Amino acid sequence: MDGRRLGWRAAYELLALRVRRPEWAFMNYGYASDDAPALALSPDEEPDRLCINLYERTLAGADLRGRDVLEVGSGRGGGSAYVARHHGSRSVVGLDFSAAAVDLSRRHRRAPGLSFVRGDAQVMPFADASFDVVLNVESSHCYPSFAAFAGEVARVLRPGGTFLLADFRPADAVPTLLADLRASGLVLEAHDDVTPQVVEALRRDDDRKRALIGAWLPRFTHPLMRRFAAVEGSRGFAAFASGRTTYVVARLRKPVHA
């Protein structure tokens, strides 16, 4: 695993171990657009509206009603819980590599049909054809082999099932990402560059993220976590704003007949 992936994984694990408070439910960069739906959120969900917007953008075009859903890289569980509460799924399973994150999610996230499992995205602990929908939001950049992950997604999806992806890559690595998706045997139905909307969300959410880092994390971790959160002035934010890093959402389908 290269240094950049190790850095991301260290940041995720630090949050899981150091911030045991359930209020920090989402870790994605968010999505802000004038045409984003006016979601009806509870008071507990409202602070995370921009992060929830990114889930809604990723889910666009997919019907989760009555479906069995897997979120790979469920983190602190906020996204899986939101999907289970708002999208009428039969079940939602959140899978994460971090035992601390899974433990936090099991203790604090409640919704009908919701559960959390510890496991590796590249060797998922599920039988073939277990899920109708696989969701992966801002997690795959940490995986040693995206191609291996995409192959696992294809394995655990049922025929006709949907894979929904949201993540970022260096701009010159996006063609490789799309090639790996196509090589998985899934049909790439749609993909979009949503970097401008992510940058706008980062700007709007900057004060809140700085406050959370300052209040809940030790001072020595602040430089790493400001970069991790892509606050304004960090290298992470500059990479998005300059176009060096691209944020992609994609929807794929598993063929009914292989």
Rosetta silent file (secondary structure, phi, psi, omega in degrees, C-alpha in Angstrom):
SEQUENCE: MDGRRLGWRAAYELLALRVRRPEWAFMNYGYASDDAPALALSPDEEPDRLCINLYERTLAGADLRGRDVLEVGSGRGGGSAYVARHHGSRSVVGLDFSAAAVDLSRRHRRAPGLSFVRGDAQVMPFADASFDVVLNVESSHCYPSFAAFAGEVARVLRPGGTFLLADFRPADAVPTLLADLRASGLVLEAHDDVTPQVVEALRRDDDRKRALIGAWLPRFTHPLMRRFAAVEGSRGFAAFASGRTTYVVARLRKPVHA
SCORE:     score description
SCORE:     0.000 S_00000001
   1 L     0.000  131.351 -176.527    0.000    0.000    0.000 S_00000001
   2 L   -76.312  169.252 -175.207    1.478    3.377   -0.981 S_00000001
   3 H   -60.619  -36.961 -179.119    2.027    6.266    1.448 S_00000001
   4 H   -64.182  -44.917  178.744   -1.034    8.205    0.336 S_00000001
   5 H   -65.662  -38.145  176.912   -3.380    5.259    0.990 S_00000001
   6 H   -61.504  -38.894  178.880   -1.687    4.637    4.346 S_00000001
   7 H   -63.770  -44.299  178.139   -2.288    8.295    5.233 S_00000001
   8 H   -62.356  -46.287 -178.541   -5.993    8.085    4.415 S_00000001
   9 H   -63.323  -38.818  178.043   -6.409    4.855    6.370 S_00000001
  10 H   -62.667  -39.410  179.461   -4.559    6.344    9.354 S_00000001
  11 H   -65.901  -44.239  178.473   -6.877    9.359    9.332 S_00000001
  12 H   -61.482  -44.594 -178.321  -10.001    7.181    9.224 S_00000001
  13 H   -66.805  -36.363  177.170   -8.716    4.973   12.043 S_00000001
  14 H   -60.744  -44.434  178.051   -7.779    8.027   14.113 S_00000001
  15 H   -62.851  -42.621 -178.524  -11.324    9.343   13.851 S_00000001
  16 H   -64.105  -38.284 -175.620  -12.800    5.979   14.781 S_00000001
  17 H   -84.073  -38.477 -173.068  -10.572    5.589   17.835 S_00000001
  18 H   -88.923  -33.455 -176.258  -10.373    9.178   19.099 S_00000001
  19 L  -107.460   93.691 -178.130  -13.854   10.515   18.352 S_00000001
  20 L   -90.715   -2.826  179.968  -16.301    8.194   20.073 S_00000001
  21 L   -73.003  134.546 -176.275  -19.101   10.756   20.028 S_00000001
  22 L   -73.870  -14.553 -176.843  -21.945    9.710   17.727 S_00000001
  23 L   -61.111  -30.724  177.104  -22.637   13.272   16.517 S_00000001
  24 L   -83.219   91.263 -169.842  -19.844   12.960   13.951 S_00000001
  25 L  -100.858  -26.097 -175.853  -21.794   10.629   11.677 S_00000001
  26 L  -122.915  150.391  178.199  -20.469   11.403    8.161 S_00000001
  27 L  -127.459    6.688 -178.100  -16.962   11.827    6.761 S_00000001
  28 L   -83.071  170.504 -173.319  -17.562   12.650    3.096 S_00000001
  29 L   -82.005  -14.038  176.379  -16.835   16.003    1.439 S_00000001
  30 L    89.930  172.816 -177.611  -20.448   16.823    0.613 S_00000001
  31 L  -147.556  126.472 -179.660  -22.313   18.090   -2.436 S_00000001
  32 L  -130.840  124.467 -179.345  -23.771   21.575   -2.930 S_00000001
  33 L  -153.760  147.546  178.462  -25.821   22.589   -5.951 S_00000001
  34 L   -63.578  -24.264 -179.621  -28.700   24.946   -6.655 S_00000001
  35 L   -99.457   11.555  175.548  -30.662   22.000   -8.057 S_00000001
  36 L   -65.189  141.166 -177.626  -30.055   19.709   -5.066 S_00000001
  37 L   -63.569  147.689  177.048  -33.388   18.426   -3.684 S_00000001
  38 L   -83.482   84.342 -174.050  -34.855   20.183   -0.654 S_00000001
  39 L   -70.228  141.714  173.651  -34.659   17.153    1.617 S_00000001
  40 L   -88.957  102.722 -175.903  -36.884   16.920    4.678 S_00000001
  41 L  -110.799  152.673  175.588  -34.345   16.108    7.399 S_00000001
  42 L   -74.729  162.820  176.428  -34.702   15.617   11.131 S_00000001
  43 L   -56.071  -35.023  178.561  -32.974   18.080   13.514 S_00000001
  44 L   -69.170  -29.621 -178.345  -30.305   15.446   14.174 S_00000001
  45 L   -85.835  -25.445 -171.434  -29.654   15.058   10.444 S_00000001
  46 H   -53.986  -42.335  179.415  -29.704   18.742    9.490 S_00000001
  47 H   -58.712  -22.725 -177.302  -26.031   19.521   10.356 S_00000001
  48 H  -101.591   21.675 -175.043  -25.008   16.846    7.829 S_00000001
  49 H   -55.254  -44.916 -177.280  -27.204   18.092    4.977 S_00000001
  50 H   -65.605  -38.676  176.488  -24.309   18.619    2.548 S_00000001
  51 H   -66.454  -39.380  176.952  -22.911   15.152    3.262 S_00000001
  52 H   -65.849  -37.577  175.771  -26.391   13.673    2.829 S_00000001
  53 H   -54.843  -37.731  179.571  -26.713   15.563   -0.470 S_00000001
  54 H   -65.797  -38.841  174.487  -23.714   13.585   -1.732 S_00000001
  55 H   -60.743  -46.318 -179.151  -25.505   10.329   -0.902 S_00000001
  56 H   -61.934  -39.983  177.537  -28.596   11.518   -2.744 S_00000001
  57 H   -63.857  -39.073  179.720  -26.507   12.509   -5.779 S_00000001
  58 H   -68.294  -35.419 -178.597  -24.843    9.093   -5.763 S_00000001
  59 H   -80.332   -5.844 -176.012  -28.189    7.308   -5.462 S_00000001
  60 L   -54.622  130.545  178.859  -29.717    9.241   -8.373 S_00000001
  61 L    87.335    0.740 -179.546  -31.413    6.886  -10.813 S_00000001
  62 L  -115.692  138.302  177.357  -31.519    3.940   -8.403 S_00000001
  63 L  -105.476  116.089 -177.090  -34.607    2.539   -6.695 S_00000001
  64 L   -99.758    0.201 -175.279  -33.793    1.022   -3.294 S_00000001
  65 L   -63.969  124.885  178.946  -37.359    0.191   -2.234 S_00000001
  66 L    72.509   10.691 -175.296  -37.599   -3.390   -1.015 S_00000001
  67 L   -99.980  157.577  171.508  -33.959   -4.041   -1.930 S_00000001
  68 E   -94.238  119.489 -171.342  -31.059   -5.538    0.019 S_00000001
  69 E  -115.485  137.617  172.777  -28.341   -2.870    0.131 S_00000001
  70 E  -117.431  125.049  168.832  -24.660   -3.136    1.041 S_00000001
  71 E  -103.694  117.859  177.987  -22.600   -0.056    1.824 S_00000001
  72 E   -93.063  126.927 -174.164  -18.889   -0.844    1.571 S_00000001
  73 L    80.682   52.381 -173.882  -16.788    1.543    3.646 S_00000001
  74 L   -77.021  -11.531  173.584  -19.634    2.539    5.951 S_00000001
  75 L    56.556 -127.319 -176.045  -17.342    4.440    8.323 S_00000001
  76 L   -84.384    6.332  167.750  -19.199    5.977   11.260 S_00000001
  77 L    87.137   -4.271 -177.215  -22.503    4.619    9.983 S_00000001
  78 H   -63.178  -41.051 -178.470  -24.347    7.840    9.226 S_00000001
  79 H   -67.862  -45.439  178.941  -24.824    7.103    5.540 S_00000001
  80 H   -61.085  -42.277  179.490  -26.063    3.548    6.018 S_00000001
  81 H   -65.055  -40.484  178.027  -28.502    4.717    8.690 S_00000001
  82 H   -61.545  -45.999  179.639  -29.757    7.525    6.451 S_00000001
  83 H   -61.025  -43.994 -178.800  -30.357    5.138    3.546 S_00000001
  84 H   -64.266  -34.854 -177.935  -32.178    2.667    5.809 S_00000001
  85 H   -78.566  -32.435 -166.585  -34.432    5.392    7.228 S_00000001
  86 H  -112.796  -11.061 -171.216  -35.265    7.244    4.018 S_00000001
  87 L  -117.609   10.526  170.277  -35.116    4.882    1.026 S_00000001
  88 L    66.223   22.555 -179.430  -37.469    2.004    1.867 S_00000001
  89 L   -70.641  155.829  175.024  -34.860   -0.736    1.562 S_00000001
  90 L   -73.917  -41.131  177.758  -35.541   -4.205    2.950 S_00000001
  91 E  -149.909  152.113  172.630  -32.108   -4.347    4.559 S_00000001
  92 E  -133.877  124.054  175.707  -28.933   -2.260    4.733 S_00000001
  93 E  -111.909  126.226  173.790  -25.593   -3.770    5.725 S_00000001
  94 E   -99.665  123.508  179.827  -22.663   -1.460    6.452 S_00000001
  95 E  -110.412  130.295  177.575  -19.245   -3.080    5.912 S_00000001
  96 E  -145.720  148.449 -179.448  -16.074   -1.453    7.231 S_00000001
  97 L   -74.084  -26.550 -174.593  -12.454   -2.509    7.796 S_00000001
  98 L   -84.639  119.090  176.829  -12.195   -0.612   11.098 S_00000001
  99 H   -63.110  -36.765 -179.798  -13.360   -2.558   14.152 S_00000001
 100 H   -65.192  -40.868  179.372  -13.689    0.718   16.078 S_00000001
 101 H   -66.655  -41.226  178.805  -15.944    2.226   13.401 S_00000001
 102 H   -64.630  -41.424  178.923  -18.139   -0.883   13.276 S_00000001
 103 H   -62.076  -45.245  177.999  -18.419   -0.891   17.072 S_00000001
 104 H   -60.664  -44.279 -178.524  -19.448    2.784   17.109 S_00000001
 105 H   -63.780  -42.130  179.646  -21.997    2.195   14.353 S_00000001
 106 H   -63.637  -34.196 -177.731  -23.537   -0.793   16.111 S_00000001
 107 H   -78.382  -30.536 -167.666  -23.930    1.199   19.318 S_00000001
 108 H  -120.060  -13.366 -177.350  -25.339    4.409   17.878 S_00000001
 109 L  -104.077  122.845 -177.663  -27.015    3.861   14.478 S_00000001
 110 L  -128.903  131.960  175.340  -30.568    2.562   14.537 S_00000001
 111 L  -169.380  155.820  179.115  -32.964    1.989   11.644 S_00000001
 112 L   -59.489  130.084  175.136  -35.201   -0.831   10.370 S_00000001
 113 L    74.547   12.289 -174.455  -33.190   -3.617    8.743 S_00000001
 114 E   -96.476  134.793  174.630  -29.815   -1.966    9.510 S_00000001
 115 E  -148.116  164.496 -178.147  -26.720   -3.928   10.582 S_00000001
 116 E  -133.079  140.931 -175.569  -22.946   -3.513   10.518 S_00000001
 117 E  -134.119  139.212  172.754  -20.187   -6.033    9.748 S_00000001
 118 E   -87.011  135.728  178.948  -16.410   -5.810    9.940 S_00000001
 119 L  -179.966  170.292 -176.333  -14.656   -6.951    6.789 S_00000001
 120 E   -95.996  129.871 -179.894  -12.299   -6.250    3.901 S_00000001
 121 L   -61.115  -23.658 -177.649  -13.671   -4.596    0.754 S_00000001
 122 L   -93.007  -10.852  176.456  -11.412   -6.807   -1.347 S_00000001
 123 E  -142.569   75.940 -171.813  -12.485  -10.077    0.308 S_00000001
 124 L   -72.456  140.215 -176.923  -16.067   -9.493    1.382 S_00000001
 125 L   -85.077   49.799 -178.209  -17.578  -11.916    3.923 S_00000001
 126 L  -133.755  152.055  177.223  -20.736  -12.499    1.869 S_00000001
 127 L   -72.350  161.445  174.173  -21.982  -15.215   -0.450 S_00000001
 128 L   -55.336  145.698  172.747  -22.283  -14.677   -4.186 S_00000001
 129 L    54.947   48.214 -178.136  -25.366  -12.731   -5.303 S_00000001
 130 L   -93.135  -19.922 -169.932  -26.278  -11.486   -1.806 S_00000001
 131 E  -133.889  150.020  174.484  -27.312   -7.904   -2.595 S_00000001
 132 E   -86.364  -29.187 -176.566  -29.422   -5.912   -5.024 S_00000001
 133 E  -139.360  134.033  170.331  -27.430   -2.691   -4.542 S_00000001
 134 E  -117.700  128.800 -177.579  -23.828   -1.991   -3.517 S_00000001
 135 E  -118.315  135.986 -179.467  -23.004    1.557   -2.448 S_00000001
 136 E  -142.657  108.258 -174.463  -19.492    2.941   -1.992 S_00000001
 137 E  -115.652  112.014  170.848  -19.044    6.581   -0.978 S_00000001
 138 L    54.011   49.284 -179.411  -15.590    8.125   -0.695 S_00000001
 139 L  -133.574  -31.544 -169.442  -13.808    4.988    0.445 S_00000001
 140 H   -66.842  -19.050  178.688  -12.292    3.201   -2.551 S_00000001
 141 H   -65.684  -13.452  178.730   -9.268    5.530   -2.765 S_00000001
 142 H   -88.687  -11.755 -170.744   -7.940    3.670    0.319 S_00000001
 143 L   -80.729  136.019  178.200   -8.035    0.204   -1.227 S_00000001
 144 L   -57.999  -36.567 -179.786   -4.764   -1.409   -2.320 S_00000001
 145 L  -134.625  104.559  177.148   -6.458   -2.808   -5.454 S_00000001
 146 H   -65.020  -35.731  179.997   -9.549   -1.101   -6.832 S_00000001
 147 H   -60.765  -40.502  178.056   -9.785   -3.794   -9.502 S_00000001
 148 H   -65.015  -40.666  176.812  -10.035   -6.483   -6.803 S_00000001
 149 H   -61.456  -47.563 -179.438  -12.748   -4.483   -5.039 S_00000001
 150 H   -60.629  -36.771  176.634  -14.741   -4.031   -8.257 S_00000001
 151 H   -64.327  -38.128  176.820  -14.526   -7.777   -8.860 S_00000001
 152 H   -67.100  -38.405  176.362  -15.926   -8.413   -5.377 S_00000001
 153 H   -58.884  -47.685  179.583  -18.768   -5.984   -6.031 S_00000001
 154 H   -60.512  -35.512 -179.440  -19.656   -7.913   -9.179 S_00000001
 155 H   -68.572  -44.905 -173.599  -19.552  -11.180   -7.229 S_00000001
 156 H   -83.431  -12.695  176.877  -21.876  -10.140   -4.369 S_00000001
 157 E   -77.044  143.570  171.324  -24.389   -8.352   -6.634 S_00000001
 158 E   -77.319  155.182  175.454  -27.414  -10.229   -7.888 S_00000001
 159 E   -54.148  133.126 -176.289  -28.060  -10.292  -11.651 S_00000001
 160 E    84.617   -2.133 -178.063  -29.571   -6.949  -12.606 S_00000001
 161 E   -72.832  166.863 -172.305  -28.162   -5.368   -9.433 S_00000001
 162 E  -118.735  137.264  172.573  -26.750   -1.851   -9.190 S_00000001
 163 E  -113.085  125.516 -178.818  -23.345   -0.535   -8.085 S_00000001
 164 E  -119.263  123.078 -173.194  -23.228    3.134   -7.023 S_00000001
 165 E  -125.749  137.849  169.520  -19.840    4.794   -6.559 S_00000001
 166 E  -137.689  122.901  178.978  -18.704    8.226   -5.405 S_00000001
 167 E  -169.159  173.269 -177.821  -15.014    8.979   -4.970 S_00000001
 168 E  -119.514  156.509  177.537  -12.058   11.098   -6.019 S_00000001
 169 E  -149.189  156.502  165.557   -8.862   10.455   -7.918 S_00000001
 170 E   -52.293  141.740 -172.448   -5.984   12.471   -9.341 S_00000001
 171 H   -54.804  -37.604 -177.220   -7.387   13.844  -12.600 S_00000001
 172 H   -78.083   -4.720  178.271   -5.034   11.780  -14.737 S_00000001
 173 H   -98.853   -5.051 -178.951   -6.103    8.567  -12.928 S_00000001
 174 H   -62.504  -42.712  176.825   -9.816    8.848  -13.752 S_00000001
 175 H   -56.709  -37.249  177.597   -9.467    6.944  -17.086 S_00000001
 176 H   -66.253  -40.901  175.929   -7.891    4.046  -15.173 S_00000001
 177 H   -57.235  -48.213 -178.709  -10.759    4.111  -12.655 S_00000001
 178 H   -66.022  -36.954  178.054  -13.324    3.909  -15.462 S_00000001
 179 H   -65.145  -40.615  177.897  -11.353    1.151  -17.202 S_00000001
 180 H   -64.259  -37.973  177.608  -11.261   -0.883  -13.971 S_00000001
 181 H   -62.887  -46.651 -179.778  -15.024   -0.464  -13.599 S_00000001
 182 H   -64.961  -35.743 -177.907  -15.662   -1.699  -17.121 S_00000001
 183 H   -70.240  -15.031 -178.903  -13.231   -4.611  -16.662 S_00000001
 184 L   -71.032  -14.308 -175.373  -15.244   -5.837  -13.663 S_00000001
 185 L    95.396   -5.161  175.127  -17.951   -7.144  -15.991 S_00000001
 186 L   -85.044  153.058  179.715  -20.455   -4.520  -14.857 S_00000001
 187 E   -92.986  120.578  179.238  -22.080   -2.187  -17.373 S_00000001
 188 E   -78.900  104.961 -176.238  -21.173    1.472  -16.821 S_00000001
 189 E   -86.332  -33.186 -177.994  -24.518    3.234  -17.283 S_00000001
 190 E  -160.123  145.502  170.387  -23.558    6.760  -16.182 S_00000001
 191 E  -152.184  145.192 -176.246  -20.663    8.705  -14.739 S_00000001
 192 E  -142.050  148.377  171.837  -20.227   12.392  -13.980 S_00000001
 193 E   -89.057  114.773 -178.890  -17.594   14.806  -12.771 S_00000001
 194 L  -114.260   23.544 -177.771  -19.088   16.576   -9.727 S_00000001
 195 H   -55.541  -45.464 -179.632  -15.905   18.329   -8.584 S_00000001
 196 H   -58.663  -38.323 -179.634  -17.404   21.877   -8.722 S_00000001
 197 H   -70.933  -33.254  176.240  -20.306   20.822   -6.492 S_00000001
 198 H   -69.720  -42.947  177.563  -17.930   19.140   -4.035 S_00000001
 199 H   -60.181  -42.591  178.711  -15.717   22.243   -3.881 S_00000001
 200 H   -63.118  -39.807  176.999  -18.758   24.392   -3.166 S_00000001
 201 H   -64.022  -40.588  177.534  -19.787   22.033   -0.359 S_00000001
 202 H   -60.212  -41.403  178.624  -16.293   22.197    1.111 S_00000001
 203 H   -63.865  -45.406 -176.250  -16.494   25.994    1.156 S_00000001
 204 H   -68.805  -29.889 -174.746  -19.924   26.038    2.788 S_00000001
 205 L   -98.814    7.621 -171.794  -18.993   23.435    5.410 S_00000001
 206 H   -62.174  -48.866 -176.802  -15.545   24.804    6.233 S_00000001
 207 H   -61.430  -42.639 -178.712  -16.354   26.514    9.539 S_00000001
 208 H   -63.541  -44.274 -178.402  -18.233   23.499   10.893 S_00000001
 209 H   -66.323  -39.708  176.521  -15.449   21.052   10.042 S_00000001
 210 H   -61.802  -40.168 -179.621  -12.775   23.277   11.590 S_00000001
 211 H   -65.751  -41.219  178.515  -14.859   23.536   14.755 S_00000001
 212 H   -63.701  -43.895  179.172  -15.301   19.763   14.977 S_00000001
 213 H   -61.557  -45.280 -178.738  -11.572   19.161   14.518 S_00000001
 214 H   -65.691  -35.091 -174.863  -10.731   21.771   17.140 S_00000001
 215 H   -83.303  -31.973 -166.282  -13.260   20.518   19.672 S_00000001
 216 H  -116.855   -4.161 -177.583  -12.885   16.752   19.384 S_00000001
 217 L  -125.370  147.053  178.377   -9.327   15.943   18.289 S_00000001
 218 L   -61.105  148.052 -175.192   -5.926   16.438   19.969 S_00000001
 219 H   -56.531  -37.265 -175.887   -3.986   19.458   18.737 S_00000001
 220 H   -65.939  -18.356  179.433   -1.122   17.364   17.331 S_00000001
 221 H   -89.680   -9.387 -170.965   -3.547   15.723   14.885 S_00000001
 222 H   -59.521  -43.534  178.876   -4.979   18.979   13.511 S_00000001
 223 H   -58.454  -44.980  178.693   -2.633   19.372   10.490 S_00000001
 224 H   -62.699  -44.079 -174.229   -3.376   15.824    9.291 S_00000001
 225 H   -74.150  -30.283  175.107   -7.090   16.169    9.912 S_00000001
 226 H   -65.605  -38.735  175.834   -7.388   19.566    8.208 S_00000001
 227 H   -67.476  -43.584  179.009   -5.856   18.007    5.097 S_00000001
 228 H   -57.998  -41.655 -179.310   -8.080   14.931    5.487 S_00000001
 229 L   -82.878   -4.625  179.748  -11.170   17.156    5.737 S_00000001
 230 L    54.646   45.582  175.252   -9.948   19.338    2.807 S_00000001
 231 L   -69.211  157.464 -178.867  -10.576   22.570    4.695 S_00000001
 232 L   -59.244  136.801 -176.882   -9.795   25.756    2.784 S_00000001
 233 L    95.429  -13.038  178.616   -6.055   26.436    2.684 S_00000001
 234 L   -85.509  163.329  176.791   -5.148   22.729    2.844 S_00000001
 235 H   -64.666  -34.195  178.963   -3.436   20.798    0.072 S_00000001
 236 H   -63.171  -45.625  178.550   -6.520   18.637   -0.280 S_00000001
 237 H   -64.062  -43.813 -178.718   -8.791   21.606   -0.932 S_00000001
 238 H   -60.462  -36.473 -179.866   -6.288   23.183   -3.334 S_00000001
 239 H   -65.198  -41.086  175.929   -6.114   19.963   -5.361 S_00000001
 240 H   -66.961  -47.755 -174.288   -9.889   19.953   -5.858 S_00000001
 241 H   -64.825  -30.724 -178.504  -10.134   23.689   -6.544 S_00000001
 242 H   -87.580  -11.819 -177.122   -7.334   23.603   -9.130 S_00000001
 243 L    90.489    2.023  177.588   -8.625   20.512  -10.943 S_00000001
 244 L   -69.327  -27.516  176.344   -5.678   18.313   -9.988 S_00000001
 245 E  -117.362  136.277 -177.942   -8.142   16.042   -8.190 S_00000001
 246 E  -115.982  138.199  177.028  -11.451   14.987   -9.746 S_00000001
 247 E  -105.900  127.147 -172.993  -14.550   13.786   -7.937 S_00000001
 248 E  -122.318  138.896  165.609  -16.582   11.174   -9.838 S_00000001
 249 E  -116.568  144.402 -177.069  -19.987    9.567   -9.316 S_00000001
 250 E  -146.238  149.602  175.280  -20.892    6.472  -11.318 S_00000001
 251 E  -127.102  128.763 -179.359  -23.754    4.001  -11.695 S_00000001
 252 E  -129.107  158.435 -178.002  -23.208    0.471  -13.001 S_00000001
 253 E  -128.775  138.884  173.456  -25.431   -2.536  -13.598 S_00000001
 254 L   -85.224  125.986 -179.159  -24.712   -6.255  -13.371 S_00000001
 255 L   -57.457  145.509  178.509  -26.014   -7.987  -16.519 S_00000001
 256 L   -68.565  -38.115  177.333  -28.954  -10.302  -15.971 S_00000001
 257 L  -117.078  113.616 -177.804  -27.312  -12.939  -18.150 S_00000001
 258 L   -71.824    0.000    0.000  -23.549  -13.182  -17.734 S_00000001
